[in-house]
Coordinates of C-alpha atoms in Angstrom, one line a residue:
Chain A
X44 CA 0.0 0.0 0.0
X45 CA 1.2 3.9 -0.9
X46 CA 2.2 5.3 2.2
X47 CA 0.5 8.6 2.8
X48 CA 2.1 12.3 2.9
X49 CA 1.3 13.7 6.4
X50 CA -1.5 16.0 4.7
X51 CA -3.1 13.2 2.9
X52 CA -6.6 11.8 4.0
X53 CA -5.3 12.4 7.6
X54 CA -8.4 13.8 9.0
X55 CA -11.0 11.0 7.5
X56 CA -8.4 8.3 8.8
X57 CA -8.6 9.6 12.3
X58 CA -12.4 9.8 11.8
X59 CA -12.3 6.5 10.5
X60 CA -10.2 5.6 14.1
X61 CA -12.7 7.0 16.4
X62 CA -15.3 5.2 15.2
X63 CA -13.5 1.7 14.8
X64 CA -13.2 2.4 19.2
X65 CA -17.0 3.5 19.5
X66 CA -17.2 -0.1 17.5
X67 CA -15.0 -2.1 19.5
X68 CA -16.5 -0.7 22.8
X69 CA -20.5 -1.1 21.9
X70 CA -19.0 -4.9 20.8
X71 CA -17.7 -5.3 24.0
X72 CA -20.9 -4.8 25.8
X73 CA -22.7 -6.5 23.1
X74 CA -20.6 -9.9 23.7
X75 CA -20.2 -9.9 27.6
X76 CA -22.5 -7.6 29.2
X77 CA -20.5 -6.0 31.6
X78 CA -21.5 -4.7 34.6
X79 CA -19.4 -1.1 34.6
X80 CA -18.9 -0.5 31.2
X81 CA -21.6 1.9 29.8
X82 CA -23.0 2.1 27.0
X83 CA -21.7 5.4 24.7
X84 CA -25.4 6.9 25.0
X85 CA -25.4 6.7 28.5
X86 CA -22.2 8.4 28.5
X87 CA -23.1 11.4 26.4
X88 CA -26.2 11.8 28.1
X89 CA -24.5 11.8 31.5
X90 CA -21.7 14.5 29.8
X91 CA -25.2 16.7 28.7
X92 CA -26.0 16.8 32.1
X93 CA -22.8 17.6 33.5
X94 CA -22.3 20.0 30.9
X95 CA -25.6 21.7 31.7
X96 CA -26.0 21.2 35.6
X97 CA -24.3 24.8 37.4
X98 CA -20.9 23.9 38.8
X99 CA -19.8 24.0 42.3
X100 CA -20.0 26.9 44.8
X101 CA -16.4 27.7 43.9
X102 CA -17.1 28.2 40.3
X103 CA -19.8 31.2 41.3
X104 CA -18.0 34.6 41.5
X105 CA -19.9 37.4 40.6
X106 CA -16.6 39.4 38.5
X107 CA -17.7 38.8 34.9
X108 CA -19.3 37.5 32.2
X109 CA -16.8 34.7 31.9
X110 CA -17.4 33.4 35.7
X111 CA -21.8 33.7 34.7
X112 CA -21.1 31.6 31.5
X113 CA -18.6 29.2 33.2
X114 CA -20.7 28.4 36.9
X115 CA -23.4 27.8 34.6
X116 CA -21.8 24.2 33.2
X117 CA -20.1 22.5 36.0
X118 CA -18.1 20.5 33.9
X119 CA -16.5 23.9 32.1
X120 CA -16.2 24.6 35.6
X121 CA -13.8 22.2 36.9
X122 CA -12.2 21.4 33.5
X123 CA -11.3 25.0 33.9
X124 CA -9.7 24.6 37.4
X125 CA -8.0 22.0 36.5
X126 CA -6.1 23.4 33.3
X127 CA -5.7 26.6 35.4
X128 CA -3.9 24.5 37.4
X129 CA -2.0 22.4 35.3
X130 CA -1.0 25.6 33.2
X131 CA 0.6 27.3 35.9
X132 CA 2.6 24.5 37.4
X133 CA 3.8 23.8 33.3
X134 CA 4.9 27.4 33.2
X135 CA 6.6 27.0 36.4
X136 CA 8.2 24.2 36.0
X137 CA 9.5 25.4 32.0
X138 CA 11.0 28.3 33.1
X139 CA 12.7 27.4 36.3
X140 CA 13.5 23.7 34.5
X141 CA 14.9 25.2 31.6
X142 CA 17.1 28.0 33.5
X143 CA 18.5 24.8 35.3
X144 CA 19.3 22.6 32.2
X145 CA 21.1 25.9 30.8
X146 CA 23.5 26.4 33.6
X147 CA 23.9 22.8 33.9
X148 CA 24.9 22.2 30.1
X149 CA 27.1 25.1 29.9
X150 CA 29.1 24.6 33.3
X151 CA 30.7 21.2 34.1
X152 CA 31.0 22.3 37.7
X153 CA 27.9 22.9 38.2
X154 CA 26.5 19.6 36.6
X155 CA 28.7 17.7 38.5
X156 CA 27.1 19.2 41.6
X157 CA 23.8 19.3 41.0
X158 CA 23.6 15.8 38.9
X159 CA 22.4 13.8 41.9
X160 CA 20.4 16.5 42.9
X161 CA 18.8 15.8 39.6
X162 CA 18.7 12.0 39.5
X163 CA 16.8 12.1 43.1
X164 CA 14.5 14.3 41.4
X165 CA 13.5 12.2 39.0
X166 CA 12.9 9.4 41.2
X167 CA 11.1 11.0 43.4
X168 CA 7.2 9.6 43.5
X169 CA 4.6 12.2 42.6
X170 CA 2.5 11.2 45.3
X171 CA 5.0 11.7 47.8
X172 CA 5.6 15.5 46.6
X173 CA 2.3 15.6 46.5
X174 CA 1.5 14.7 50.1
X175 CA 4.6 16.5 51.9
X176 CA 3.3 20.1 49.7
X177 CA 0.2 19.6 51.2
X178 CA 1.5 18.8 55.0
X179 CA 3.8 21.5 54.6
X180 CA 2.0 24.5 53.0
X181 CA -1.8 23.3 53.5
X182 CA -4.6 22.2 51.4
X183 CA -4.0 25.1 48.9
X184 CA -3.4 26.4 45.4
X185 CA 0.5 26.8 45.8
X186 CA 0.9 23.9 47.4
X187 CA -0.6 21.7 44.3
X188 CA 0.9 24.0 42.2
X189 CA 4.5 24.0 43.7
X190 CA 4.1 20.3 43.9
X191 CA 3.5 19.9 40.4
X192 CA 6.5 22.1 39.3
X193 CA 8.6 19.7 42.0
X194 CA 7.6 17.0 39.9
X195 CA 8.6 18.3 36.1
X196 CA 11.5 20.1 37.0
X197 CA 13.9 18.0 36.8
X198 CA 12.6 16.3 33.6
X199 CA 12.5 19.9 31.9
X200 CA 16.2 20.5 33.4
X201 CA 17.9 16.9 31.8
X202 CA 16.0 17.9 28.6
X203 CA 17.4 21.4 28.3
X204 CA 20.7 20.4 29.9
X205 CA 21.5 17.6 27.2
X206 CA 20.1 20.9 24.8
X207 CA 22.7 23.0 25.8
X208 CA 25.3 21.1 26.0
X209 CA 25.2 20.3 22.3
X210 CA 25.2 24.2 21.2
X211 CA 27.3 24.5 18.0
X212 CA 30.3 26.7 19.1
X213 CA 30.7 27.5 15.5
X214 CA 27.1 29.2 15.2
X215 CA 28.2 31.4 18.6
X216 CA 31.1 32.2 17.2
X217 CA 29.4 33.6 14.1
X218 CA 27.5 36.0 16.5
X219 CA 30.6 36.8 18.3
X220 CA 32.6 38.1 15.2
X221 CA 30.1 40.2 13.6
X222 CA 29.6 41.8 17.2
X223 CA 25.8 40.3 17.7
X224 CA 24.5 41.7 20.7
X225 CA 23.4 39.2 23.8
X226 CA 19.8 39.2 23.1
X227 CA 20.2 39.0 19.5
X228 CA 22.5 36.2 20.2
X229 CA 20.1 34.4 22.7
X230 CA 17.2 34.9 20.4
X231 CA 18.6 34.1 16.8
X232 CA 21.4 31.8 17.6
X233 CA 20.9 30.1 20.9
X234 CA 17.7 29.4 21.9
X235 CA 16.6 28.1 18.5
X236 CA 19.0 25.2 19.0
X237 CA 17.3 24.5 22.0
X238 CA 13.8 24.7 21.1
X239 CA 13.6 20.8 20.1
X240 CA 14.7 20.4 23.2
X241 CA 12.3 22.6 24.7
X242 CA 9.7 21.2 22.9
X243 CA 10.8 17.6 24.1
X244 CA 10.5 18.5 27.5
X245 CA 6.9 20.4 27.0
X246 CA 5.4 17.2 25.5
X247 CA 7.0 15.0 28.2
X248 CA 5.8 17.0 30.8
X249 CA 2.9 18.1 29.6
X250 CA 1.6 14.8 29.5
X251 CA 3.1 14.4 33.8
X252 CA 1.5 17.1 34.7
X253 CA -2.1 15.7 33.5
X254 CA -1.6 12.8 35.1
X255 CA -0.4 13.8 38.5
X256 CA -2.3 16.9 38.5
X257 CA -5.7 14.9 38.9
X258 CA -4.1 12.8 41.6
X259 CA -3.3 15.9 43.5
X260 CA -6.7 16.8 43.1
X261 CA -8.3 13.7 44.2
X262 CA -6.2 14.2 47.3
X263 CA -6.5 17.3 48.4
X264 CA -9.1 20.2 46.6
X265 CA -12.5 20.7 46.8
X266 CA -12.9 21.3 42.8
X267 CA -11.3 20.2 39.6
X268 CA -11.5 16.8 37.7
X269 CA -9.6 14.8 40.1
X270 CA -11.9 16.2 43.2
X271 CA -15.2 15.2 40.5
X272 CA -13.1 11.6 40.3
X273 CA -13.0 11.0 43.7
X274 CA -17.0 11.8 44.1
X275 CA -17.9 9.3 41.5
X276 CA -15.7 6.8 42.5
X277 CA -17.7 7.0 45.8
X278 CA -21.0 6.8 44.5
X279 CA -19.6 4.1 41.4
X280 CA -20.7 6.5 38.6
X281 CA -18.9 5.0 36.0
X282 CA -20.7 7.2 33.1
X283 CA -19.8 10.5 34.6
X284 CA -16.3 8.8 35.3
X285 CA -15.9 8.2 31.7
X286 CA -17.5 11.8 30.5
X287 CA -14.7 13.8 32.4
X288 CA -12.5 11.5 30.6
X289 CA -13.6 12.2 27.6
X290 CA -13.8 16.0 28.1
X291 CA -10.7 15.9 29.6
X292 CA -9.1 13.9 26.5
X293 CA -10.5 16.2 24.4
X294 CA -9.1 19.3 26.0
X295 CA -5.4 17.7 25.8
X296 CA -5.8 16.7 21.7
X297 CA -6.9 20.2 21.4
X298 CA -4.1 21.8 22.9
X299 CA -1.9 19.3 20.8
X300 CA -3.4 20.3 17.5
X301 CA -4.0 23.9 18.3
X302 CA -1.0 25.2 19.8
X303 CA 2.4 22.8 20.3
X304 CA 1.9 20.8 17.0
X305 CA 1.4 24.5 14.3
X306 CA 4.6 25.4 17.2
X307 CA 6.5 22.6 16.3
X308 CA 5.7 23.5 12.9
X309 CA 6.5 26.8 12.7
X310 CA 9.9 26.7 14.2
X311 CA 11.1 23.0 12.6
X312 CA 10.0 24.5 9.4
X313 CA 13.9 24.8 8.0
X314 CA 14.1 21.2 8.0
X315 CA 11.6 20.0 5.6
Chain B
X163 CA 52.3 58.8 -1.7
X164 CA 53.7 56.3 1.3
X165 CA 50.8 53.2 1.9
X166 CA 49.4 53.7 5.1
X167 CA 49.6 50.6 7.3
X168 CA 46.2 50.0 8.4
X169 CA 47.0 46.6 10.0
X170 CA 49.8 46.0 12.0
X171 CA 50.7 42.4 13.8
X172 CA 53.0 42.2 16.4
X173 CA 52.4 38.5 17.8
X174 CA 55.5 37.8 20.1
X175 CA 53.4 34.1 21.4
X176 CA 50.2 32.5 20.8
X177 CA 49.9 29.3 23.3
X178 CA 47.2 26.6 23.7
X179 CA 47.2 23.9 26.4
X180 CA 48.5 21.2 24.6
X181 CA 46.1 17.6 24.8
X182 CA 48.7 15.6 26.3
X183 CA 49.9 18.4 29.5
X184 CA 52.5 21.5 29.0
X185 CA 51.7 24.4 26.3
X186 CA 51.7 24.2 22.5
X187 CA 53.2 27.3 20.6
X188 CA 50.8 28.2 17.7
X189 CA 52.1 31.5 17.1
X190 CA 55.8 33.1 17.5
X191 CA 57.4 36.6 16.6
X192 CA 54.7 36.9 13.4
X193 CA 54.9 40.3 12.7
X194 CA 53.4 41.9 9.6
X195 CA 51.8 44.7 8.5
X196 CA 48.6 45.4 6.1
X197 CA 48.0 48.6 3.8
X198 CA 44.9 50.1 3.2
X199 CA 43.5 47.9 0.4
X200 CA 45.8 45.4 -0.2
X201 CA 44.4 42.4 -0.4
X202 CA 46.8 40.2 1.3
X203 CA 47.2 36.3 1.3
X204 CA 48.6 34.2 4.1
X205 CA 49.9 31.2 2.8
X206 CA 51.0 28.0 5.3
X207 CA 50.9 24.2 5.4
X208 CA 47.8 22.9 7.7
X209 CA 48.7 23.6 11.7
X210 CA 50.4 27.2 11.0
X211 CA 48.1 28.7 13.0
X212 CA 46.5 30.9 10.2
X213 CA 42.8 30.1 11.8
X214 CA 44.3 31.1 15.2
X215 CA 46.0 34.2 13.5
X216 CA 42.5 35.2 12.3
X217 CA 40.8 34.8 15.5
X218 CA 43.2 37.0 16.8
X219 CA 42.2 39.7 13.8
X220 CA 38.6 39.4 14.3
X221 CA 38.8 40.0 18.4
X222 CA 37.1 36.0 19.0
X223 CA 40.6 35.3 20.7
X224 CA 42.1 37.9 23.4
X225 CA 44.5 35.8 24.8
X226 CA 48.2 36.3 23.0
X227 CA 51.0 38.0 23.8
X228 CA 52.3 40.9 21.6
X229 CA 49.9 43.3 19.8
X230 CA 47.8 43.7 17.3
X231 CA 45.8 47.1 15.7
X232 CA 43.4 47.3 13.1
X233 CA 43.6 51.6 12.0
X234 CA 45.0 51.9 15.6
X235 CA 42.5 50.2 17.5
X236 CA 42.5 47.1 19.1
X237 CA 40.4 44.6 17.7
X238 CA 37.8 45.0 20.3
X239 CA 37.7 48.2 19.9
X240 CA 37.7 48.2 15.8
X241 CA 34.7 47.9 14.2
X242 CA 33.2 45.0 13.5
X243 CA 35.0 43.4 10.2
X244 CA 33.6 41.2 8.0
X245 CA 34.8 37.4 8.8
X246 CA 34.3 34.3 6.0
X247 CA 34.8 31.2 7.9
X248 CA 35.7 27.9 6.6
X249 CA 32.2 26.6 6.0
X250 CA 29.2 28.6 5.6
X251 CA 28.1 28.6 9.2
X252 CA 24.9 29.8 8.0
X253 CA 22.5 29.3 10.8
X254 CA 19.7 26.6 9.2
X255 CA 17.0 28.0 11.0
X256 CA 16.9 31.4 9.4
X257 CA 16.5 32.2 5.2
X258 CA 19.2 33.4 3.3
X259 CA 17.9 37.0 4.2
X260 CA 17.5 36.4 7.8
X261 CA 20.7 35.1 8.2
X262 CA 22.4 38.3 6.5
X263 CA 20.0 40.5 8.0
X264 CA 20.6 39.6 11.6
X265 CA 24.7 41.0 11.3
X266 CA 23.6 44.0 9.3
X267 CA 24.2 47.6 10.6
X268 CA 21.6 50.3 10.7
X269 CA 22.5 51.9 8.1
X270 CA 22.7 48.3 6.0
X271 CA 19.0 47.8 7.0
X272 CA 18.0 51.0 6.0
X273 CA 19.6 51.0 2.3
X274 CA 18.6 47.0 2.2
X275 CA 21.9 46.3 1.6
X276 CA 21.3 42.5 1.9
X277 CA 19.0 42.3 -0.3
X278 CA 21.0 43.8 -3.1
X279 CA 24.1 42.4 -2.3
X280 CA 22.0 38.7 -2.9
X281 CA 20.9 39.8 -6.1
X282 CA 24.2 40.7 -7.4
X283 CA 25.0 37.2 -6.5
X284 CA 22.4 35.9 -8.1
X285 CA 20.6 35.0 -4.7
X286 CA 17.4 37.0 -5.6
X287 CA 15.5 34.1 -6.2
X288 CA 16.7 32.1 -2.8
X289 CA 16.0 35.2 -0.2
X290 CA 13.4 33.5 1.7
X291 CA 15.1 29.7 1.3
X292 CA 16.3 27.8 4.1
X293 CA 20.7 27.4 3.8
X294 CA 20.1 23.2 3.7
X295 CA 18.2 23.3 0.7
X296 CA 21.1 25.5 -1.2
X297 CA 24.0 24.2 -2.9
X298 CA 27.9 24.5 -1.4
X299 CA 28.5 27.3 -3.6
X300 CA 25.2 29.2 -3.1
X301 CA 25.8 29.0 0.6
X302 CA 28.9 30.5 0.6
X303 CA 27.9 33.1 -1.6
X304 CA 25.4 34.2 0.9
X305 CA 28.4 33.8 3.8
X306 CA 30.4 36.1 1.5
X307 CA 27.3 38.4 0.9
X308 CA 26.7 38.2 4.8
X309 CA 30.7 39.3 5.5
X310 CA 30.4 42.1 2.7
X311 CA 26.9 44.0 4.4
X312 CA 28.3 46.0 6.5
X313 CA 30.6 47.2 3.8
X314 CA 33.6 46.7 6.9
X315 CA 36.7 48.1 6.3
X316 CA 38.6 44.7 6.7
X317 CA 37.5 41.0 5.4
X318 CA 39.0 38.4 7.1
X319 CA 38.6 35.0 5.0
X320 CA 39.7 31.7 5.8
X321 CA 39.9 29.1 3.1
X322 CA 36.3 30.2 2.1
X323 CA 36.4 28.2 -1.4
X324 CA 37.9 24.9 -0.4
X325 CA 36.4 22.0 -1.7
X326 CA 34.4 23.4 -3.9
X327 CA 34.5 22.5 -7.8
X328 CA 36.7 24.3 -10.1
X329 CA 34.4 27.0 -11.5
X330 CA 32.5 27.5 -8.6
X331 CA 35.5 28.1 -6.5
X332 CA 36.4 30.8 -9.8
X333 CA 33.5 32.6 -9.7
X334 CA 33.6 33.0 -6.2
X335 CA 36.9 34.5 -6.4
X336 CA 36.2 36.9 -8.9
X337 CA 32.8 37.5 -6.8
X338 CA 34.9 38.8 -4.3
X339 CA 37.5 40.2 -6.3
X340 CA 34.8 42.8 -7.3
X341 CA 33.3 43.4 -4.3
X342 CA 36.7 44.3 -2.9
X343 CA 37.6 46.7 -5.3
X344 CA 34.1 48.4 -5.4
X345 CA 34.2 48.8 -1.1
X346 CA 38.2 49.1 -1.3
X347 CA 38.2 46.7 1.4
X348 CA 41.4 45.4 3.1
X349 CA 41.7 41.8 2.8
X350 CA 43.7 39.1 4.8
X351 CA 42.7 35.9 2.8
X352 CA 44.0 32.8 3.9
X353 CA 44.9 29.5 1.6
X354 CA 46.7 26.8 1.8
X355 CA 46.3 27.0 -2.2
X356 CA 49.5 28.7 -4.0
X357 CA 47.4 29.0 -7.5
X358 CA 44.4 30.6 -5.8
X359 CA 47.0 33.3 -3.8
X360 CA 48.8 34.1 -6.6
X361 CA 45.5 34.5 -8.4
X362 CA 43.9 36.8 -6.0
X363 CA 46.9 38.5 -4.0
X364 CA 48.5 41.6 -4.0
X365 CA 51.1 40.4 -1.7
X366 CA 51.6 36.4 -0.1
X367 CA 52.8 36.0 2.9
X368 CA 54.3 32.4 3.9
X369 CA 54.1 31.0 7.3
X370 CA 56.3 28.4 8.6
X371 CA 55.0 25.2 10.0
X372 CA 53.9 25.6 13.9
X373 CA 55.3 28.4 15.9
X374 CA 54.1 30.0 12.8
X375 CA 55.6 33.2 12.0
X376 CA 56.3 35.1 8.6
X377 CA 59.0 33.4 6.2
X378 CA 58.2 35.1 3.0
X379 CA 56.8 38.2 1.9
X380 CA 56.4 37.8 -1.5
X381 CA 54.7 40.8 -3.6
X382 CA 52.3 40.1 -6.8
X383 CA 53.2 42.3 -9.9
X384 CA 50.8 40.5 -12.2
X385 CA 48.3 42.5 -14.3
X386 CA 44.9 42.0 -13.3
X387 CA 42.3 40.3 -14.2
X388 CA 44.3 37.0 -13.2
X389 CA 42.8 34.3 -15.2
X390 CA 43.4 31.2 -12.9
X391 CA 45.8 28.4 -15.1
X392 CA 46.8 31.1 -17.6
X393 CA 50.6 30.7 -18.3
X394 CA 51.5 33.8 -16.8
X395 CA 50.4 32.5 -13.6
X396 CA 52.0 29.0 -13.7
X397 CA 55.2 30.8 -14.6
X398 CA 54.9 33.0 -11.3
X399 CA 54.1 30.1 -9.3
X400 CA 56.9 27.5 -10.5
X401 CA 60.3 30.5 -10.3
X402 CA 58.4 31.1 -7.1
X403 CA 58.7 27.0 -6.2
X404 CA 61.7 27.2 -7.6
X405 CA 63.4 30.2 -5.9
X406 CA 62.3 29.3 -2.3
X407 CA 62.1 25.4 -2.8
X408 CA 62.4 24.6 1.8
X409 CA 59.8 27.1 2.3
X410 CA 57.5 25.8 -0.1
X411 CA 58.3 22.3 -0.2
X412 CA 55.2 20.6 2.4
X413 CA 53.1 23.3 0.7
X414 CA 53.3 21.9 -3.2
X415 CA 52.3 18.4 -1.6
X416 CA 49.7 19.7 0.1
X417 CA 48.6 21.5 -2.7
X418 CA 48.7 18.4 -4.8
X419 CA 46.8 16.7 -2.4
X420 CA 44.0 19.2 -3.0
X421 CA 41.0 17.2 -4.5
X422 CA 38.2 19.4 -6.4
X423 CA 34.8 19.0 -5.1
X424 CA 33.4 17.1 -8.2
X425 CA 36.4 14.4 -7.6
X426 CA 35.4 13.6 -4.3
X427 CA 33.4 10.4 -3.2

């Protein structure tokens, strides 16, 4: 068979996907009857209602339009705490991660030093970040926050560092002899020979922080998509269980196709 | 009227920590100086330290002992010249513009000086390619185009045309050859090709293999245009093999050893 250009009949093949698992799933049930396996139309019909029943009393502030609109859908609602959440400890974690990898590529010493620091990081288990933010700093925002950023750190840093230590002396030297000056240098010459590296690290830690970021959650706020997990769970609502998911999916693919794959594009360009 | 010296080289030692411990002399009592204009060659056997010597020139290496000024600045404080390395070191990620653009000067910007530099190298058409979709001669032409924007009042060139097929590697030279005589540019051009020095040169000097220093100044008379091959040339270049034969002896093998482009595997 011709193999297909990456523009080709992509979008009816992925249609084409879908549907194969809508299949496969209704088959499922069809063949074994389980007990906790819905069936799609239950699903929907319990994302309609989530969709259309008022969030939670956190989602109801009376500052703006956007609030009225969002408190009325409690599913926008905590879909919209949770990528709040999720955001800012990504951010964090990017920008303090990728100052880290930077030094550590370009200075042995420092490396050296900070290598195990690194490796423990790694290692670490979520959870337990998760747990000791919480005992030290409270059932809060910056404690879920902070403990997400503990958690991708280190992955954005070894990303970055292995980034910056391959920087083409040559291309630096280019912008030293014709006088470049430092940001010109960072922006033009530098930091695009990091970007794959950057973007490395976002996907890797993008998709961390959606996992751990629900477990937090579950554990320890009152709102969000984890805190809707753990409700469900207790009362075995497997439908609404599998309608967050869903939602929740969707979110992440859009985020993929919508901003870090035309991103990817745009700055890999050169190399088509 | 007396030439005014508009580069002067006093190197007294140029060291490097050697790979295997102690201190490896690059550079030793080279001194030299430049005219305004002149387009000069530096001529040496691989490991003379002509790369080094440049990076000196261009300011990317502080660390020598002796002195050198550029119309009685330092280096630093010159300003910026126009430096052809080796390879292209083009930056992929930027077009053929962008990448000439980014060391341009105010005053470059403003009279789009890039962009008319690429057309007279026939670049017009490849402004807004990417350098990895460009030939080996069509990228260097835009490295030369990218030296030349700031119309600086010295070129620093090392071995900017080698391996490149015969009459790509001509063109080039005459390329430049033009450009230098329409921004009357001083020029230190480095080679480890006799032909192409004697083609391009006002004046050769020879280095010695490592310390390098100065062996030879060796002035060009020849009428220009220099066609490269013509008889006239071969005749310069064989008295000239044949006058200094120890100074030029590793250099004539190296030269042999020279393999066009379009020969290579």
């Amino acid at each position: 068979m011709r193999p297909l250009s990456p523009t080709e009949g992509g979008g009816w093949i992925r249609v084409l996907s879908l549907v194969a698992v809508a299949a496969i799933w209704e088959l499922i049930i069809w063949a074994f009857e389980p007990n906790h396996l819905p069936h799609l139309s239950a699903v929907a019909e319990a994302f309609w209602t989530l969709a259309t029943t008022p969030g939670p009393w956190s989602c109801h502030r009376d500052t703006n339009i956007f609030w009225e609109i969002i408190s009325q859908s409690g599913l926008a609602c905590n879909l919209g705490f949770t990528l709040f959440r999720a955001a800012a400890g990504f951010f964090s974690a990017m920008i303090i991660g990728s100052v880290i990898g930077i030094l550590l590529g370009r200075y042995r010493t420092l490396d050296r030093f900070f290598d195990g620091w690194i490796v423990l990081g790694l290692n670490l288990p979520a959870l337990v970040v998760g747990i000791l933010c919480y005992v030290w700093f409270g059932l809060t925002e910056f404690a879920l926050i902070l403990a997400l950023a503990i958690n991708k750190v280190p992955l954005v840093a070894v990303m970055v560092r292995e980034g910056a230590a391959s920087i083409q002396p040559d291309l630096i030297q280019v912008a030293k002899a014709f006088r470049m000056s430092w940001f010109q240098t960072m922006r033009k010459v530098y930091l695009p020979q990091l970007f794959p590296y950057f973007m490395a690290s976002a996907r890797a830690g993008l998709a961390l922080i959606w996992k751990i970021v629900l477990v937090l959650e579950f554990i320890g706020r009152s709102n969000g998509v984890g805190f809707q997990f753990q409700i469900f769970f207790s009362n075995f609502e497997i439908e609404k269980v599998l309608a967050y998911t869903f939602s929740f999916i969707a979110v992440v693919m859009l985020i993929e196709t919508f901003i870090m794959r035309p991103m990817d594009r745009k700055a890999t360009r050169w190399r088509m | 009227m007396a030439d005014v010296t508009f580069l002067q080289v006093d190197i007294a030692e140029k060291k490097f920590p050697a790979v295997e411990g102690g201190e490896f002399i690059a550079l030793s009592g080279l001194n030299f100086s430049v005219p305004k204009g002149q387009f000069t060659c530096i001529v040496g056997p691989s490991g003379t330290g002509k790369t080094t010597l440049l990076n000196i020139l261009s300011g990317l290496d502080t660390k020598y002992q002796g002195s050198v000024t550029i119309d009685g600045n330092t280096p630093k404080e010159a300003p910026p010249l126009g430096y052809m390395f080796q390879s292209p070191r083009l930056m992929p990620w930027l077009t053929v513009l962008e990448n000439i653009r980014i060391v341009a000067n105010e005053s470059a910007r403003n009279e789009n000086r890039a962009e008319k530099l690429l057309e007279e190298m026939d670049l017009g058409g490849f402004m807004e390619t990417f350098p990895n979709r460009l030939s080996g001669g069509m990228q260097r032409r835009a490295a030369l185009a990218r030296a030349f924007v700031n119309q600086p009042p010295m070129l620093l060139l090392d071995e900017p045309f080698i391996s490149l097929d015969t009459p790509v590697a001509d063109r080039l030279r005459h390329l430049l050859l033009d450009l230098c005589r329409a921004h009357n540019a001083t020029v230190v051009f480095v080679t480890h090709d006799l032909r192409e020095a004697v083609q391009l040169g006002d004046r050769i000097l020879f280095m010695s293999p490592s310390p390098g220093r100065v062996v030879l100044d060796q002035p060009i008379d020849l009428a220009r245009p220099r066609v490269s091959d013509s008889e006239e040339m071969e005749a310069f270049r064989s008295q000239l093999l044949k006058d200094h034969p120890d100074i030029l002896a590793g250099l004539d093998k190296e030269e042999a050893a020279i393999v066009p482009a379009h020969q290579q595997e």
